[in-house]
Amino acid sequence: MSFVLDDSIEIKRTVYDSNTLQEKAHELGQQITGDYKGKELVIVGVIKGALYFFSDLTRAVDLPIMIDMIGFGNIPDTTKKTGAVKITKDINIDISGKHVIIAEDVIRTGLTTAYLTSYLESKGPADIAICTMFFNPDRLLIPIPVKYYGFEIDDSWLLGYGMDRNEIGRNLPYVAELPKKEQ
Amino acid sequence: MALITISRQSGSLGDELAEYLSERLACPMVTRDYALNNFFGDLPEGVTARLNESAKFFLNEIPGTGHTYRDVIIEKLNETADSYKDGDLIVLGLGGFYVLGGRKQAVNIRVFASEETRVSRIARKYNISSDEAASTLAIGDRKHKRFVSILYDKDTSSTDLYDLAFNSDSLSVEEMGAAVLSLCEKHDIRTSISETTRNDESIDHQSETPVFKNATEEEFARILNMYNIEWMYEPKTFPIEWDSEGNIKMAFSPDFYLPKFDLYLELTTMDQKYVTKKNKKLRMVKELYPGVNVKIVYKRDFQELVERLRAFGG
């Protein structure tokens, strides 16, 4: 059974409800609390997708952490089909010598995460780990240090809890699956 | 691992560039002073001054050795480069490009600037008049030129002696340094790949420019560029089957190599029935070349990636 979110987006089914997501974020937060006790930790959320996960995760970490957010965008290039990825919002906290966790909503190919990791590495942190709510290891092209993940996913197209379709659907408190044929 | 030789005009910021690189790479720098103080042992009184004054004096035999000062410079530069072959080393002047420039890991730099700029820099640096600076410059240029010409029969102004030349008129030391470090990093990757082919059966066929076989490869290269992920196109071939005479019957040349991740990627746009053969090749590479990390990007993966980039931006 499917329903239509607005005129253009049809939702196939709900995959994870709000409670399941909250519980998983809490579980990950507790793991991080145990692993980083006594360490100087900065959690960096990737806007906009990780916004809700970042909010739930950081509140579940019972440590005196610092938080920041980073944004990137695909800047179109008129001469090329793909353009270039650029940092649109940089972090403001000095992460040199500190432990960093990048909080992502979803990791599939690992391309964007590799880009962000490489960028943050240039700022001299002690180490960088990755925490993502959704992870598709079968599609991972680039080896990246995914230390924590909430749910393993397949090739489904997902929406909600920060994930969007043409900027719509991020604020859904649950995660829904989109039909792939839907364009 | 970088071996950087720097040839420079007086007042061109070449000395400053060498110092900057030495500091950034935390590596030693061989200069003319270092050579005179360390290459020849205890020199009789007056010899150091003669070596400083006249390039021709380097052609004299060192008493009781059968070698000239020039021979010792060449020998010691090679010895020093050998001892730093697993680290970084900077050689400033001394005709380093001639003595060491042919080594695989060498990056040969030339720094020059307009006479006007150099006169102005020297006048400022030594607090002298422009006329005095111009005269100092003329003497310095003549000495540099004669040293290389007499010892190695080379003309320092020949651009074919260098991998990278800077006109420092409007460049800072940091700008030149960043370019040299970036070049060294990429050169190191190329030479490392060449080196690994010596230790196994693989073949180095890094090309100067990539010639993609199809539009998919070109698009994939654009995607990697978009994410600022460094790549090399088909840098290596892995032979995987030989006939009884040792001739290569089957080989595998992955399309892309990502140096940062030490990862080879093979794109396949073929139908599934043809992919089986590629999978077999991949398995054989993994068996014959343990430690080599290769992944296949299937047609479906690639299409999915492009669709996601269009729909979701990543």
Coordinates of C-alpha atoms in Angstrom, one line a residue:
Chain A
M1 CA 0.0 0.0 0.0
S2 CA 1.3 3.4 -0.8
F3 CA 0.3 7.0 -0.3
V4 CA 1.2 10.4 -1.7
L5 CA 3.2 12.9 0.5
D6 CA 2.5 15.8 -1.8
D7 CA 1.8 16.1 -5.5
S8 CA 5.1 14.6 -6.6
I9 CA 6.3 12.2 -3.9
E10 CA 4.7 8.9 -3.4
I11 CA 5.6 6.9 -0.3
K12 CA 5.7 3.1 -0.6
R13 CA 5.9 2.1 3.1
T14 CA 7.2 3.2 6.5
V15 CA 10.5 1.4 7.2
Y16 CA 11.4 2.8 10.7
D17 CA 9.0 4.5 13.0
S18 CA 9.9 7.4 15.2
N19 CA 10.3 5.3 18.4
T20 CA 12.7 2.9 16.7
L21 CA 14.8 5.7 15.5
Q22 CA 15.0 7.4 18.9
E23 CA 15.9 4.2 20.6
K24 CA 18.7 3.5 18.1
A25 CA 20.1 7.0 18.4
H26 CA 20.1 6.5 22.2
E27 CA 21.9 3.2 21.9
L28 CA 24.6 4.7 19.7
G29 CA 24.9 7.6 22.1
Q30 CA 25.5 5.2 24.9
Q31 CA 28.2 3.3 23.0
I32 CA 30.0 6.6 22.3
T33 CA 29.7 7.5 25.9
G34 CA 31.5 4.3 26.9
D35 CA 34.2 4.6 24.2
Y36 CA 35.1 8.3 24.7
K37 CA 35.1 8.6 28.4
G38 CA 37.9 11.0 29.5
K39 CA 38.6 12.0 25.9
E40 CA 38.1 15.4 24.3
L41 CA 35.3 14.7 21.8
V42 CA 33.8 16.8 19.1
I43 CA 30.7 15.5 17.2
V44 CA 30.3 17.1 13.8
G45 CA 26.9 16.8 12.2
V46 CA 26.5 17.0 8.4
I47 CA 23.8 19.4 7.4
K48 CA 21.1 19.1 6.4
G49 CA 20.6 15.3 6.3
A50 CA 22.0 14.5 9.7
L51 CA 20.2 17.3 11.5
Y52 CA 17.6 15.1 13.4
F53 CA 20.0 12.2 14.0
F54 CA 22.7 14.6 15.2
S55 CA 20.2 16.2 17.6
D56 CA 19.1 12.8 19.0
L57 CA 22.6 11.3 19.1
T58 CA 24.4 14.2 20.8
R59 CA 21.7 14.4 23.5
A60 CA 22.2 10.7 24.2
V61 CA 26.0 11.1 24.8
D62 CA 26.6 11.5 28.5
L63 CA 29.9 13.3 28.2
P64 CA 31.0 17.0 28.1
I65 CA 31.3 17.0 24.3
M66 CA 31.6 19.9 21.9
I67 CA 29.3 20.0 18.8
D68 CA 29.5 21.6 15.5
M69 CA 28.0 21.3 12.0
I70 CA 29.5 21.1 8.6
G71 CA 27.7 21.6 5.2
F72 CA 28.7 20.9 1.7
G73 CA 27.0 21.3 -1.6
N74 CA 27.3 20.3 -5.2
I75 CA 28.2 23.5 -7.0
P76 CA 27.1 23.1 -10.6
D77 CA 29.7 23.7 -13.3
T78 CA 28.3 24.9 -16.6
T79 CA 31.1 23.1 -18.5
K80 CA 30.7 19.7 -16.7
K81 CA 27.7 17.6 -15.9
T82 CA 28.7 16.9 -12.3
G83 CA 30.1 20.2 -11.0
A84 CA 32.2 20.2 -7.8
V85 CA 31.6 19.6 -4.2
K86 CA 32.4 22.5 -1.9
I87 CA 32.2 23.2 1.8
T88 CA 29.3 25.6 2.3
K89 CA 29.4 25.8 6.1
D90 CA 32.7 25.1 7.8
I91 CA 33.1 24.1 11.5
N92 CA 34.0 26.9 13.9
I93 CA 35.5 24.7 16.6
D94 CA 39.3 24.1 16.6
I95 CA 39.5 20.3 16.3
S96 CA 43.3 20.0 16.3
G97 CA 44.3 17.2 18.7
K98 CA 40.7 16.3 19.5
H99 CA 38.8 13.2 18.8
V100 CA 36.1 13.7 16.1
I101 CA 33.0 11.8 15.2
I102 CA 31.2 12.7 12.0
A103 CA 27.5 12.1 12.3
E104 CA 25.9 11.2 9.0
D105 CA 22.3 10.3 8.2
V106 CA 23.1 7.7 5.6
I107 CA 26.3 6.3 4.0
R108 CA 26.0 4.5 0.7
T109 CA 29.0 5.0 -1.7
G110 CA 31.1 6.7 1.0
L111 CA 32.1 9.5 -1.5
T112 CA 30.7 12.4 0.4
T113 CA 32.0 11.0 3.8
A114 CA 35.4 10.4 2.3
Y115 CA 35.4 14.0 1.1
L116 CA 34.4 15.4 4.5
T117 CA 36.8 13.1 6.3
S118 CA 39.7 14.2 4.1
Y119 CA 38.7 17.9 4.7
L120 CA 38.5 17.5 8.5
E121 CA 41.8 15.5 8.5
S122 CA 43.6 18.6 7.2
K123 CA 42.6 20.4 10.5
G124 CA 44.8 18.0 12.5
P125 CA 42.4 16.1 14.8
A126 CA 43.7 13.2 17.0
D127 CA 41.4 10.8 15.0
I128 CA 38.2 10.8 13.1
A129 CA 35.4 8.1 13.4
I130 CA 32.1 8.0 11.6
C131 CA 28.7 7.4 13.0
T132 CA 25.8 7.0 10.7
M133 CA 22.2 6.0 11.3
F134 CA 21.9 4.2 8.0
F135 CA 24.6 2.2 6.2
N136 CA 24.7 0.2 3.0
P137 CA 28.0 -1.7 3.1
D138 CA 27.2 -3.4 -0.2
R139 CA 27.4 -0.1 -2.1
L140 CA 30.5 1.2 -0.3
L141 CA 33.0 2.2 -2.9
I142 CA 35.5 4.0 -0.7
P143 CA 36.9 2.4 2.5
I144 CA 35.9 4.8 5.3
P145 CA 36.1 4.3 9.1
V146 CA 32.5 3.6 9.9
K147 CA 32.7 2.9 13.6
Y148 CA 29.0 3.1 14.6
Y149 CA 25.9 2.6 12.5
G150 CA 22.2 2.2 13.4
F151 CA 20.7 0.2 10.6
E152 CA 22.1 -1.7 7.6
I153 CA 20.0 -0.8 4.6
D154 CA 19.7 -2.1 1.0
D155 CA 19.3 -0.1 -2.2
S156 CA 15.9 1.3 -1.2
W157 CA 15.4 5.0 -1.7
L158 CA 14.6 6.4 1.7
L159 CA 12.9 9.6 2.9
G160 CA 12.5 11.3 6.3
Y161 CA 14.5 11.8 9.6
G162 CA 16.7 14.2 7.6
M163 CA 16.7 12.4 4.3
D164 CA 14.9 14.3 1.5
R165 CA 13.7 14.1 -2.0
N166 CA 14.2 17.5 -3.7
E167 CA 14.4 19.1 -0.2
I168 CA 11.0 17.7 0.8
G169 CA 10.4 15.1 3.5
R170 CA 13.3 15.8 5.8
N171 CA 11.0 16.7 8.7
L172 CA 9.1 13.4 8.7
P173 CA 9.7 11.8 12.1
Y174 CA 9.8 8.3 10.6
V175 CA 11.7 6.9 7.6
A176 CA 9.7 5.9 4.6
E177 CA 10.7 4.1 1.4
L178 CA 10.1 5.7 -2.0
P179 CA 9.2 3.7 -5.0
K180 CA 12.3 3.6 -7.3
K181 CA 10.4 4.3 -10.5
E182 CA 9.1 7.5 -9.0
Q183 CA 10.9 10.4 -10.7
Chain B
M1 CA 59.8 10.5 -0.3
A2 CA 61.1 13.5 -2.2
L3 CA 64.5 14.3 -3.7
I4 CA 64.2 18.0 -4.6
T5 CA 67.0 19.7 -6.5
I6 CA 66.7 23.5 -6.7
S7 CA 68.6 25.6 -9.2
R8 CA 68.1 29.3 -8.8
Q9 CA 69.1 32.8 -9.9
S10 CA 70.5 35.1 -7.2
G11 CA 67.6 37.1 -5.6
S12 CA 65.0 34.8 -7.1
L13 CA 63.8 33.5 -3.7
G14 CA 65.2 30.0 -4.5
D15 CA 67.2 29.9 -1.2
E16 CA 64.1 30.9 0.7
L17 CA 62.1 28.2 -1.1
A18 CA 64.7 25.6 -0.2
E19 CA 64.6 26.6 3.5
Y20 CA 60.7 26.6 3.4
L21 CA 60.6 23.1 2.0
S22 CA 63.3 21.9 4.3
E23 CA 61.2 23.1 7.2
R24 CA 57.9 21.8 5.9
L25 CA 59.3 18.4 5.1
A26 CA 61.6 18.4 8.2
C27 CA 64.4 17.2 6.1
P28 CA 68.1 18.1 5.6
M29 CA 69.2 20.5 2.9
V30 CA 72.6 20.2 1.1
T31 CA 73.9 23.6 0.2
R32 CA 77.2 24.8 -1.2
D33 CA 78.4 25.7 2.3
Y34 CA 77.5 22.3 3.6
A35 CA 79.4 20.6 0.8
L36 CA 82.5 22.7 1.3
N37 CA 82.5 22.0 5.0
N38 CA 81.6 18.3 4.9
F39 CA 82.5 16.7 1.6
F40 CA 86.3 17.1 1.5
G41 CA 87.4 16.4 5.0
D42 CA 90.0 18.9 6.4
L43 CA 91.1 21.1 3.5
P44 CA 94.5 22.8 3.5
E45 CA 94.4 26.5 4.3
G46 CA 93.2 28.7 1.5
V47 CA 91.6 25.8 -0.5
T48 CA 88.1 26.7 0.6
A49 CA 88.6 30.2 -0.5
R50 CA 89.9 29.1 -3.9
L51 CA 86.9 26.8 -4.3
N52 CA 84.6 29.7 -3.5
E53 CA 86.3 32.0 -5.9
S54 CA 86.9 29.8 -8.9
A55 CA 84.7 27.1 -10.5
K56 CA 87.8 25.9 -12.4
F57 CA 89.5 25.0 -9.1
F58 CA 86.9 22.1 -8.7
L59 CA 88.6 20.4 -11.6
N60 CA 91.9 20.2 -9.8
E61 CA 93.0 16.9 -8.2
I62 CA 92.8 16.6 -4.5
P63 CA 96.4 15.9 -3.5
G64 CA 97.1 12.1 -3.0
T65 CA 93.6 10.9 -3.9
G66 CA 93.5 10.7 -7.7
H67 CA 90.1 12.4 -7.6
T68 CA 89.1 16.0 -8.4
Y69 CA 86.9 18.2 -6.2
R70 CA 84.2 17.8 -8.9
D71 CA 84.4 13.9 -8.6
V72 CA 84.0 14.2 -4.9
I73 CA 81.0 16.5 -5.2
I74 CA 79.3 14.0 -7.5
E75 CA 80.2 11.0 -5.3
K76 CA 79.1 12.6 -2.1
L77 CA 75.9 14.0 -3.5
N78 CA 75.0 10.4 -4.7
E79 CA 76.0 9.0 -1.3
T80 CA 73.8 11.5 0.5
A81 CA 70.9 10.8 -1.9
D82 CA 71.3 7.1 -1.3
S83 CA 71.3 7.4 2.4
Y84 CA 68.0 9.4 2.2
K85 CA 66.3 7.3 -0.4
D86 CA 63.5 6.4 2.0
G87 CA 63.1 10.0 3.2
D88 CA 63.2 13.5 1.9
L89 CA 66.2 15.5 0.8
I90 CA 66.8 19.0 -0.7
V91 CA 69.8 19.9 -2.7
L92 CA 70.2 23.6 -3.3
G93 CA 72.5 24.5 -6.2
L94 CA 75.7 22.4 -6.7
G95 CA 74.3 21.3 -10.1
G96 CA 72.1 18.9 -8.2
F97 CA 69.7 18.6 -11.2
Y98 CA 72.7 17.2 -13.3
V99 CA 74.0 14.8 -10.6
L100 CA 70.8 13.5 -9.2
G101 CA 68.1 14.7 -11.6
G102 CA 67.9 11.4 -13.4
R103 CA 66.8 9.5 -10.3
K104 CA 63.2 8.4 -10.4
Q105 CA 62.2 10.2 -7.2
A106 CA 63.9 13.5 -8.2
V107 CA 61.9 16.6 -8.8
N108 CA 64.0 19.3 -10.4
I109 CA 63.0 22.9 -9.7
R110 CA 64.3 26.1 -11.3
V111 CA 63.5 29.5 -9.7
F112 CA 64.1 32.7 -11.6
A113 CA 62.8 36.3 -11.7
S114 CA 63.1 39.4 -13.7
E115 CA 66.3 41.4 -13.2
E116 CA 64.3 44.3 -11.9
T117 CA 62.7 42.2 -9.2
R118 CA 65.9 40.6 -8.2
V119 CA 67.8 43.9 -8.0
S120 CA 65.1 45.3 -5.9
R121 CA 65.1 42.3 -3.5
I122 CA 68.9 42.3 -3.2
A123 CA 69.0 46.0 -2.5
R124 CA 66.4 45.6 0.2
K125 CA 67.9 42.5 1.7
Y126 CA 71.5 44.0 2.0
N127 CA 70.4 47.6 2.4
I128 CA 72.5 48.7 -0.6
S129 CA 71.8 50.9 -3.6
S130 CA 70.2 49.6 -6.8
D131 CA 73.5 50.0 -8.7
E132 CA 75.4 48.0 -6.1
A133 CA 72.7 45.4 -6.1
A134 CA 72.8 45.1 -9.9
S135 CA 76.6 44.7 -9.7
T136 CA 76.3 42.0 -7.0
L137 CA 73.6 40.3 -9.0
A138 CA 75.8 40.2 -12.2
I139 CA 78.7 38.6 -10.2
G140 CA 76.3 36.0 -8.6
D141 CA 74.7 35.1 -11.9
R142 CA 78.1 34.7 -13.6
K143 CA 79.4 32.5 -10.8
H144 CA 76.3 30.2 -10.9
K145 CA 76.5 29.9 -14.6
R146 CA 80.2 29.2 -14.7
F147 CA 80.0 26.6 -11.9
V148 CA 77.5 24.5 -13.8
S149 CA 79.0 25.1 -17.2
I150 CA 82.6 24.2 -16.0
L151 CA 81.7 21.2 -13.8
Y152 CA 78.9 19.7 -15.9
D153 CA 79.0 21.4 -19.3
K154 CA 75.4 22.5 -18.9
D155 CA 73.6 25.8 -19.2
T156 CA 71.4 26.5 -16.2
S157 CA 69.0 28.5 -18.3
S158 CA 68.0 25.4 -20.4
T159 CA 64.4 24.7 -19.4
D160 CA 64.6 21.1 -20.4
L161 CA 66.7 20.4 -17.3
Y162 CA 63.9 21.0 -14.9
D163 CA 60.5 19.5 -14.1
L164 CA 59.1 22.8 -12.8
A165 CA 60.2 26.4 -13.2
F166 CA 58.9 29.4 -11.3
N167 CA 59.1 33.0 -12.3
S168 CA 58.9 34.4 -8.7
D169 CA 58.1 38.0 -9.8
S170 CA 54.6 37.7 -8.4
L171 CA 54.8 34.5 -6.4
S172 CA 55.4 34.1 -2.7
V173 CA 57.7 31.4 -1.2
E174 CA 54.5 29.8 0.3
E175 CA 52.8 29.6 -3.1
M176 CA 55.9 28.1 -4.8
G177 CA 56.3 25.7 -1.8
A178 CA 52.7 24.5 -2.0
A179 CA 53.1 23.7 -5.7
V180 CA 56.4 21.8 -5.2
L181 CA 54.9 19.8 -2.3
S182 CA 51.9 18.9 -4.3
L183 CA 54.0 17.9 -7.3
C184 CA 56.3 15.8 -5.0
E185 CA 53.3 14.0 -3.5
K186 CA 51.9 13.0 -6.9
H187 CA 55.3 12.1 -8.3
D188 CA 55.9 9.9 -5.2
I189 CA 52.7 8.0 -6.0
R190 CA 53.7 7.5 -9.6
T191 CA 57.2 6.3 -8.6
S192 CA 55.8 4.1 -5.9
I193 CA 53.5 2.3 -8.3
S194 CA 56.5 1.8 -10.7
E195 CA 58.5 0.4 -7.7
T196 CA 55.9 -2.2 -6.8
T197 CA 56.0 -3.6 -10.3
R198 CA 59.5 -4.7 -9.6
N199 CA 58.5 -6.8 -6.7
D200 CA 55.7 -8.8 -8.5
E201 CA 54.6 -9.7 -12.0
S202 CA 52.5 -6.6 -12.5
I203 CA 53.2 -4.1 -15.3
D204 CA 53.5 -0.4 -14.9
H205 CA 51.7 1.4 -17.7
Q206 CA 51.0 4.8 -16.3
S207 CA 50.3 7.1 -19.1
E208 CA 50.9 10.8 -19.3
T209 CA 47.3 11.6 -20.0
P210 CA 44.3 9.3 -19.5
V211 CA 42.5 8.2 -22.7
F212 CA 39.1 6.9 -21.5
K213 CA 37.6 4.0 -23.3
N214 CA 34.0 5.1 -22.9
A215 CA 31.7 7.8 -21.6
T216 CA 31.1 6.0 -18.3
E217 CA 34.8 6.1 -17.3
E218 CA 34.9 9.8 -18.2
E219 CA 31.8 10.4 -16.1
F220 CA 33.2 8.4 -13.2
A221 CA 36.4 10.4 -13.3
R222 CA 34.3 13.6 -13.1
I223 CA 32.5 12.2 -10.1
L224 CA 35.8 11.5 -8.4
N225 CA 37.1 15.0 -9.3
M226 CA 33.8 16.4 -7.9
Y227 CA 34.6 14.8 -4.5
N228 CA 38.2 15.9 -4.7
I229 CA 39.3 12.2 -4.7
E230 CA 42.7 11.8 -6.3
W231 CA 42.7 9.1 -9.0
M232 CA 45.0 7.6 -11.6
Y233 CA 43.7 6.0 -14.8
E234 CA 44.8 2.4 -15.6
P235 CA 48.2 2.8 -13.9
K236 CA 48.9 -0.9 -13.7
T237 CA 48.3 -4.2 -15.5
F238 CA 48.2 -7.4 -13.5
P239 CA 49.1 -10.5 -15.7
I240 CA 47.0 -13.4 -14.4
E241 CA 47.6 -16.3 -16.9
W242 CA 50.7 -17.3 -18.7
D243 CA 51.4 -20.0 -21.4
S244 CA 54.1 -22.7 -20.9
E245 CA 56.7 -20.3 -22.3
G246 CA 55.9 -17.6 -19.8
N247 CA 54.1 -15.4 -22.3
I248 CA 51.1 -13.5 -20.8
K249 CA 47.8 -15.0 -21.9
M250 CA 45.4 -13.0 -19.7
A251 CA 45.8 -9.8 -17.8
F252 CA 43.6 -7.4 -15.8
S253 CA 44.0 -3.6 -15.9
P254 CA 41.7 -1.9 -13.4
D255 CA 40.3 1.4 -14.7
F256 CA 41.1 3.6 -11.7
Y257 CA 43.5 3.6 -8.8
L258 CA 42.7 5.8 -5.8
P259 CA 46.1 6.4 -4.1
K260 CA 44.7 7.7 -0.8
F261 CA 42.7 4.5 -0.3
D262 CA 45.2 2.2 -2.0
L263 CA 42.2 0.9 -4.0
Y264 CA 41.8 -0.2 -7.6
L265 CA 38.3 0.2 -9.2
E266 CA 37.1 -1.5 -12.3
L267 CA 34.0 -0.2 -13.9
T268 CA 31.8 -2.5 -15.8
T269 CA 29.0 -1.3 -18.1
M270 CA 28.5 -4.7 -19.7
D271 CA 25.5 -7.0 -19.3
Q272 CA 25.6 -9.4 -16.4
K273 CA 26.5 -12.4 -18.6
Y274 CA 29.8 -10.8 -19.5
V275 CA 30.5 -9.7 -15.9
T276 CA 31.2 -13.3 -14.9
K277 CA 34.5 -13.3 -16.7
K278 CA 35.5 -10.0 -15.0
N279 CA 34.6 -11.5 -11.6
K280 CA 36.9 -14.4 -12.4
K281 CA 39.7 -12.1 -13.3
L282 CA 39.2 -10.2 -10.1
R283 CA 39.4 -13.4 -8.1
M284 CA 42.6 -14.4 -9.8
V285 CA 44.2 -10.9 -9.1
K286 CA 43.3 -11.3 -5.5
E287 CA 44.9 -14.8 -5.4
L288 CA 48.1 -13.9 -7.4
Y289 CA 48.6 -10.5 -5.9
P290 CA 47.7 -10.7 -2.2
G291 CA 47.3 -7.3 -0.6
V292 CA 46.1 -5.7 -3.8
N293 CA 42.7 -4.1 -3.1
V294 CA 40.4 -4.2 -6.2
K295 CA 36.7 -3.6 -6.4
I296 CA 34.3 -3.9 -9.3
V297 CA 31.7 -1.1 -9.8
Y298 CA 28.9 -2.8 -11.6
K299 CA 26.7 -1.2 -14.1
R300 CA 23.8 -1.1 -11.6
D301 CA 26.0 0.5 -9.0
F302 CA 27.2 3.2 -11.4
Q303 CA 23.7 4.0 -12.6
E304 CA 22.4 4.1 -9.0
L305 CA 25.2 6.5 -8.1
V306 CA 24.5 8.9 -11.0
E307 CA 20.8 8.7 -10.3
R308 CA 21.4 9.5 -6.6
L309 CA 23.7 12.4 -7.5
R310 CA 21.0 13.8 -9.7
A311 CA 18.1 13.2 -7.2
F312 CA 19.8 13.7 -3.8
G313 CA 23.2 15.3 -4.5
G314 CA 25.3 12.5 -3.0

